[in-house]
Short mmCIF file of C-alpha atoms in Angstrom, two decimals:
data_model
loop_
_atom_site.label_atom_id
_atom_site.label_comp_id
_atom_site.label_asym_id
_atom_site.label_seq_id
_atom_site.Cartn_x
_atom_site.Cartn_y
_atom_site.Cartn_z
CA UNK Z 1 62.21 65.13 -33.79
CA UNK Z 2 62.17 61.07 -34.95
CA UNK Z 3 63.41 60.87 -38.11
CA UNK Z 4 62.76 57.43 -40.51
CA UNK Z 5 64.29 55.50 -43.21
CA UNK Z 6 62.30 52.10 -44.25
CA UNK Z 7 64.16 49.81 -46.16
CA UNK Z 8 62.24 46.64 -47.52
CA UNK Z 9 64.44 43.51 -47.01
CA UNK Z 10 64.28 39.75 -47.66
CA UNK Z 11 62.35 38.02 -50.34
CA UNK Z 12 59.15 38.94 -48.50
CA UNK Z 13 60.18 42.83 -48.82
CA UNK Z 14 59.47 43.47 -45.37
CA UNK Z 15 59.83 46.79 -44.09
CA UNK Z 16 62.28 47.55 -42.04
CA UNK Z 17 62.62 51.11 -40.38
CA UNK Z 18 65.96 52.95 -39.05
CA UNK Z 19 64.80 55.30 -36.76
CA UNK Z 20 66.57 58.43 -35.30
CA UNK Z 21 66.34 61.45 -32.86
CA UNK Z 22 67.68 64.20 -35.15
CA UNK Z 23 69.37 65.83 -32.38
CA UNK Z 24 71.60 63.21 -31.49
CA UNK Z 25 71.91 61.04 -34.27
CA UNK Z 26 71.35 57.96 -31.99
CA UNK Z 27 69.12 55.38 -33.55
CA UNK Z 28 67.15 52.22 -33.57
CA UNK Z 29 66.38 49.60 -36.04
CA UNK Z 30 62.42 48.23 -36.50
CA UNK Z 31 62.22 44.50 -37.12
CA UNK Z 32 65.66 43.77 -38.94
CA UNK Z 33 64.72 40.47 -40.65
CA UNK Z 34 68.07 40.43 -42.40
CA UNK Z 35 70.42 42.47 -45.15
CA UNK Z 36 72.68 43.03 -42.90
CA UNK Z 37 75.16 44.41 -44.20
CA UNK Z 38 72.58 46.57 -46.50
CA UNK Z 39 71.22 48.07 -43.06
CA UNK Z 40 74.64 48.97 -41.68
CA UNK Z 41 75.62 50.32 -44.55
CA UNK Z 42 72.55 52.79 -44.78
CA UNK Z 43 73.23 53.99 -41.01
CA UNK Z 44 76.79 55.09 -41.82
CA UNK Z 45 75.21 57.01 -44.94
CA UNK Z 46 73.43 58.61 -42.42
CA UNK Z 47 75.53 59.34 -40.04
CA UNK Z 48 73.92 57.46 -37.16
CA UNK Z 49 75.02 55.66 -34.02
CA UNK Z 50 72.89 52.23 -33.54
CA UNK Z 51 71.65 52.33 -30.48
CA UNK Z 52 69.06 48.89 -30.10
CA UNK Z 53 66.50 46.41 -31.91
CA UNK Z 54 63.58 47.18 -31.38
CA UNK Z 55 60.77 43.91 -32.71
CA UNK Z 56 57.43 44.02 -33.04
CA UNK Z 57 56.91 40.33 -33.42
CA UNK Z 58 58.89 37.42 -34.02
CA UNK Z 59 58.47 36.27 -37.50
CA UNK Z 60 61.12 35.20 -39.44
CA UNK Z 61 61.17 38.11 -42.03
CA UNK Z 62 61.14 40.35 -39.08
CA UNK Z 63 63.19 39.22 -36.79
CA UNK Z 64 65.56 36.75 -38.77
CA UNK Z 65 68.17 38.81 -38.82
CA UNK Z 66 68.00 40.39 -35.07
CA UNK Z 67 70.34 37.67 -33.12
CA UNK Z 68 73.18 38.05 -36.08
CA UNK Z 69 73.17 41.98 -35.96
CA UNK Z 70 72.47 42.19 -32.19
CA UNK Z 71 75.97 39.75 -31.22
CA UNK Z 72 77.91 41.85 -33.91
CA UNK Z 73 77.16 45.34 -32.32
CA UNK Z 74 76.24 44.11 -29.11
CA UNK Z 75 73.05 45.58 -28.97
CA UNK Z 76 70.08 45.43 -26.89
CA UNK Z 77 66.97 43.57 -28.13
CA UNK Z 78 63.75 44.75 -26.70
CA UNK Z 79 60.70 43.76 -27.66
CA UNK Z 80 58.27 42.04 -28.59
CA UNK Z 81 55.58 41.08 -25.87
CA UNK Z 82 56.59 37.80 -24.54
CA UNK Z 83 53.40 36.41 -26.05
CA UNK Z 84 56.22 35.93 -28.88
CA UNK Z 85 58.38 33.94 -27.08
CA UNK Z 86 57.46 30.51 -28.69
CA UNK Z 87 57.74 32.75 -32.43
CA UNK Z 88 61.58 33.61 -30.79
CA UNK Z 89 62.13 29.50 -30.36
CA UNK Z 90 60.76 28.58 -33.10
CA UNK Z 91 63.25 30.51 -35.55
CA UNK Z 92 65.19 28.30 -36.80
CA UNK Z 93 62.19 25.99 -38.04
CA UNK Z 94 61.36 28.81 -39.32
CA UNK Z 95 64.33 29.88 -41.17
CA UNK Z 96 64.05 26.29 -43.06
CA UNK Z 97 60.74 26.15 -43.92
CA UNK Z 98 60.80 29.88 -45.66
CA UNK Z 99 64.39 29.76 -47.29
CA UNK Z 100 65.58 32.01 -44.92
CA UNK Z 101 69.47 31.61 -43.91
CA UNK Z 102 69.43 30.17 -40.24
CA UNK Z 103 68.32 32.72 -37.45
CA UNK Z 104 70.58 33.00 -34.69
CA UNK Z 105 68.56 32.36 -31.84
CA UNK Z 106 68.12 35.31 -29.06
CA UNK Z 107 66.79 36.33 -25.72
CA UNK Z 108 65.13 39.94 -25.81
CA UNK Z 109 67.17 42.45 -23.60
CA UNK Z 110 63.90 43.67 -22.80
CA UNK Z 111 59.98 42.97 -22.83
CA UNK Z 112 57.38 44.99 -23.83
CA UNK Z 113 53.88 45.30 -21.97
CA UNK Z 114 50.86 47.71 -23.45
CA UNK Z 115 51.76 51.77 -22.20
CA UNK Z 116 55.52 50.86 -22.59
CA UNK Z 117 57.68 53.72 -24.03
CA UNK Z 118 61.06 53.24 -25.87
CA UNK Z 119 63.53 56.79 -26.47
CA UNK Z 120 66.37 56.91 -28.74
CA UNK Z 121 68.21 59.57 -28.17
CA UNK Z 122 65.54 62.80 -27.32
CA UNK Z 123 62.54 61.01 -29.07
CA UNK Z 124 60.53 58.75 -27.12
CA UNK Z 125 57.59 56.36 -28.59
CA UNK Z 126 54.41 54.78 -26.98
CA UNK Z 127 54.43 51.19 -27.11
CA UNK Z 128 51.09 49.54 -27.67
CA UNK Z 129 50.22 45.30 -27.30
CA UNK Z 130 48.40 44.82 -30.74
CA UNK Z 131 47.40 40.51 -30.28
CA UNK Z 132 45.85 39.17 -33.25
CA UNK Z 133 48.37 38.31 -35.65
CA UNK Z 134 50.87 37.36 -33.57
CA UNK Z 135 49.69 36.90 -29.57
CA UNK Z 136 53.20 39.17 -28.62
CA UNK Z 137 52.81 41.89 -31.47
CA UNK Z 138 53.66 45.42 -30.28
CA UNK Z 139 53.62 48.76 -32.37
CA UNK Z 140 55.34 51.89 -31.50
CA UNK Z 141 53.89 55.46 -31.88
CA UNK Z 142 55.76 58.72 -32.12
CA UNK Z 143 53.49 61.17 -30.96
CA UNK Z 144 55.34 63.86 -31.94
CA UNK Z 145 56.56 62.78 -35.22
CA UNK Z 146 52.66 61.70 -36.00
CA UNK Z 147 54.48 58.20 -37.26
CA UNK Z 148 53.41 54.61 -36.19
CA UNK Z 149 55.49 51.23 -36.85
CA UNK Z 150 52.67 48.90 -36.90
CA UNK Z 151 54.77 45.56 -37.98
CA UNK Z 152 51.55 43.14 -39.77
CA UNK Z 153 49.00 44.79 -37.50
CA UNK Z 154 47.64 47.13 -40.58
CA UNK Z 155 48.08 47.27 -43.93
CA UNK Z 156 46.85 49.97 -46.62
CA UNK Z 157 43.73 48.10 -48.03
CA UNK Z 158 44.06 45.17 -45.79
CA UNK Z 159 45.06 43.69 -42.10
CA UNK Z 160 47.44 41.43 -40.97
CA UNK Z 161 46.95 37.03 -41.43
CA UNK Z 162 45.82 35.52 -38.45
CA UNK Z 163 46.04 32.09 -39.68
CA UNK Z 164 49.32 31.40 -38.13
CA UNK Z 165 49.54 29.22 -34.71
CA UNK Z 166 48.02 31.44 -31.87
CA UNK Z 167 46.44 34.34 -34.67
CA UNK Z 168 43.05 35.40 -33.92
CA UNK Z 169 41.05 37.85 -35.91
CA UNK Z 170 38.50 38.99 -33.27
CA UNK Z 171 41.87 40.28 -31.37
CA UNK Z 172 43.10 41.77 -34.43
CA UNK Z 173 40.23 43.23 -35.22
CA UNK Z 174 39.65 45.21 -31.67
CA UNK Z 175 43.27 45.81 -31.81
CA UNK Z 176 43.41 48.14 -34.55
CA UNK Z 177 39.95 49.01 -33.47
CA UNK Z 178 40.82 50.00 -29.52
CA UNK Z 179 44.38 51.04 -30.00
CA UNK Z 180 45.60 51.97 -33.69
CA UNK Z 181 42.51 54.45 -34.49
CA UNK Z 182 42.74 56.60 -31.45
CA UNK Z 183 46.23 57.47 -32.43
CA UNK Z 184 44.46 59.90 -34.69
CA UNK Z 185 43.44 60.08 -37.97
CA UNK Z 186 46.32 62.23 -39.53
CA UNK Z 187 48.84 59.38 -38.29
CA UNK Z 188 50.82 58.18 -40.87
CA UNK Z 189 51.33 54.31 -40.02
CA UNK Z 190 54.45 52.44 -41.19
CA UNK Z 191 53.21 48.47 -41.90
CA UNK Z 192 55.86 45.39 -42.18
CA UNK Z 193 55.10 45.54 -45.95
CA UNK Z 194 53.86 47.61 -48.34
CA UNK Z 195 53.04 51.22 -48.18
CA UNK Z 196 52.56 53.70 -45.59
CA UNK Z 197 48.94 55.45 -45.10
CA UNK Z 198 47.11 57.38 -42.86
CA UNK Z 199 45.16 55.89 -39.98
CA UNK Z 200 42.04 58.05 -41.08
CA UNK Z 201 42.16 56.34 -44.60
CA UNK Z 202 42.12 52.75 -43.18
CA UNK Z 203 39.76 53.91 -40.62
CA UNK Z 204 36.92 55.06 -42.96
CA UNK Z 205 37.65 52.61 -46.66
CA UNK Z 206 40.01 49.71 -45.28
CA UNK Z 207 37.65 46.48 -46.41
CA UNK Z 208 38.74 44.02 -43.09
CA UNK Z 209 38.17 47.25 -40.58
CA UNK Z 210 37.05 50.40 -41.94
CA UNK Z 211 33.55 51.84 -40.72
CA UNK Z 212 32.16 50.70 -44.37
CA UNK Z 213 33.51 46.92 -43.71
CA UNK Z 214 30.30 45.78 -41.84
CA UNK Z 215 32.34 43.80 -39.76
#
C-alpha cells in the first residue's frame, strides 16, 4: 500500500509529499521546492530508500529545489508534461524574483503525457494532464491508497491561479471538472498548499467549481 508524509517547505509552505510502497520501503518525493536537507532527513526517519522526483509543474516553490537534490542522489526527474518546459527554463528568473536561493537548472529524466503511470516500489499511480494553471501540470492518483497529489490544480475552498503566463481558467476549470471528480468522491486529494480534502467536498461546496458555483 502507498504510504505519505507531506511536509510544507519554503516561505510559500508548499506541500511537499514523500511517498512510499510499504512493502519495500522505496520512495518518491512530490514537488521538492527546497529544505533539503529537512527532506532527507525525514526519509532516513523513515527508513526509506529515495527512489525519484516526481513534479507536477515547474514553479519555483515546487520544483526549486529538484536539480540540487536530483545531482546529489542522482536521481531521476520525471515529470511534469513538457507543456512546463519554458516554467523548467525560466527557474532561475524565477528564483530572483521570489527570494528563492538559485534553482539549479534540470532536464526531466522523463515526461509525462495524460494515462501515464509512475510505481515506486509495489505501488503504482495514474498520471493525469491537469492544464490550466500551469499548461504542463500533472497529478498523480493512487487508486488503491484512495490519495491524489494534485500540485495547484485544487485547493480546499478554492482552485489554483491562472494568472501566470500560459494559465487559463476555462482549462482549469474542465480539468478538475473531466479528470479530478471522476476519481471518486471519497478521494482524499493532497494540494501544493494547504489542507487535504475529499474530492466529494470540493465537488458539491468548492465556490470556483463545486455544483453550487454556477460557473
Amino acid at each position: 500500500m502507498l504510504r505519505y508524509r507531506t511536509l510544507p517547505v519554503t516561505a510559500f509552505a508548499q506541500n511537499c509529499s514523500i511517498v512510499w510502497c510499504d512493502q519495500t520501503m522505496e520512495a518518491a518525493v512530490i514537488d521538492p521546492g527546497g529544505e533539503v536537507e529537512r527532506l532527507l532527513a525525514t526519509v532516513a526517519d523513515l527508513g526509506l530508500k529515495l527512489q525519484a522526483i516526481w513534479l507536477t509543474h515547474a514553479h519555483i516553490d515546487h520544483a526549486g529545489a529538484v536539480g540540487e537534490l536530483a545531482a546529489r542522489l542522482d536521481l531521476p526527474i520525471v515529470g511534469p508534461h513538457p507543456g512546463d518546459q519554458f516554467w523548467i527554463d525560466a527557474l532561475p528568473q524565477q528564483s530572483a524574483m521570489f527570494g528563492f536561493p538559485l534553482a539549479q537548472h534540470f532536464s526531466p529524466t522523463r515526461w509525462l503525457q495524460d494515462g501515464d503511470t509512475v510505481q515506486i516500489g509495489q505501488s503504482v499511480l495514474a498520471v493525469r494532464h491537469c492544464p490550466g494553471h500551469t499548461p504542463g501540470h500533472v497529478v498523480f492518483h493512487s487508486a488503491e491508497a484512495q490519495r491524489v497529489f494534485v500540485g495547484d490544480v485544487l485547493f480546499a475552498g478554492s482552485i489554483g491561479r491562472t494568472d501566470f503566463p500560459q494559465g487559463n481558467h476555462a482549462q482549469l476549470l474542465a480539468s478538475i471538472r473531466e479528470k479530478l471528480w471522476p476519481m471518486g468522491d471519497a478521494t482524499v486529494f493532497i494540494p501544493g498548499h494547504g489542507p487535504e480534502g475529499t474530492l466529494g467536498e470540493e465537488r458539491r461546496f468548492n465556490p470556483y467549481v463545486g455544483e453550487r458555483s454556477g460557473a
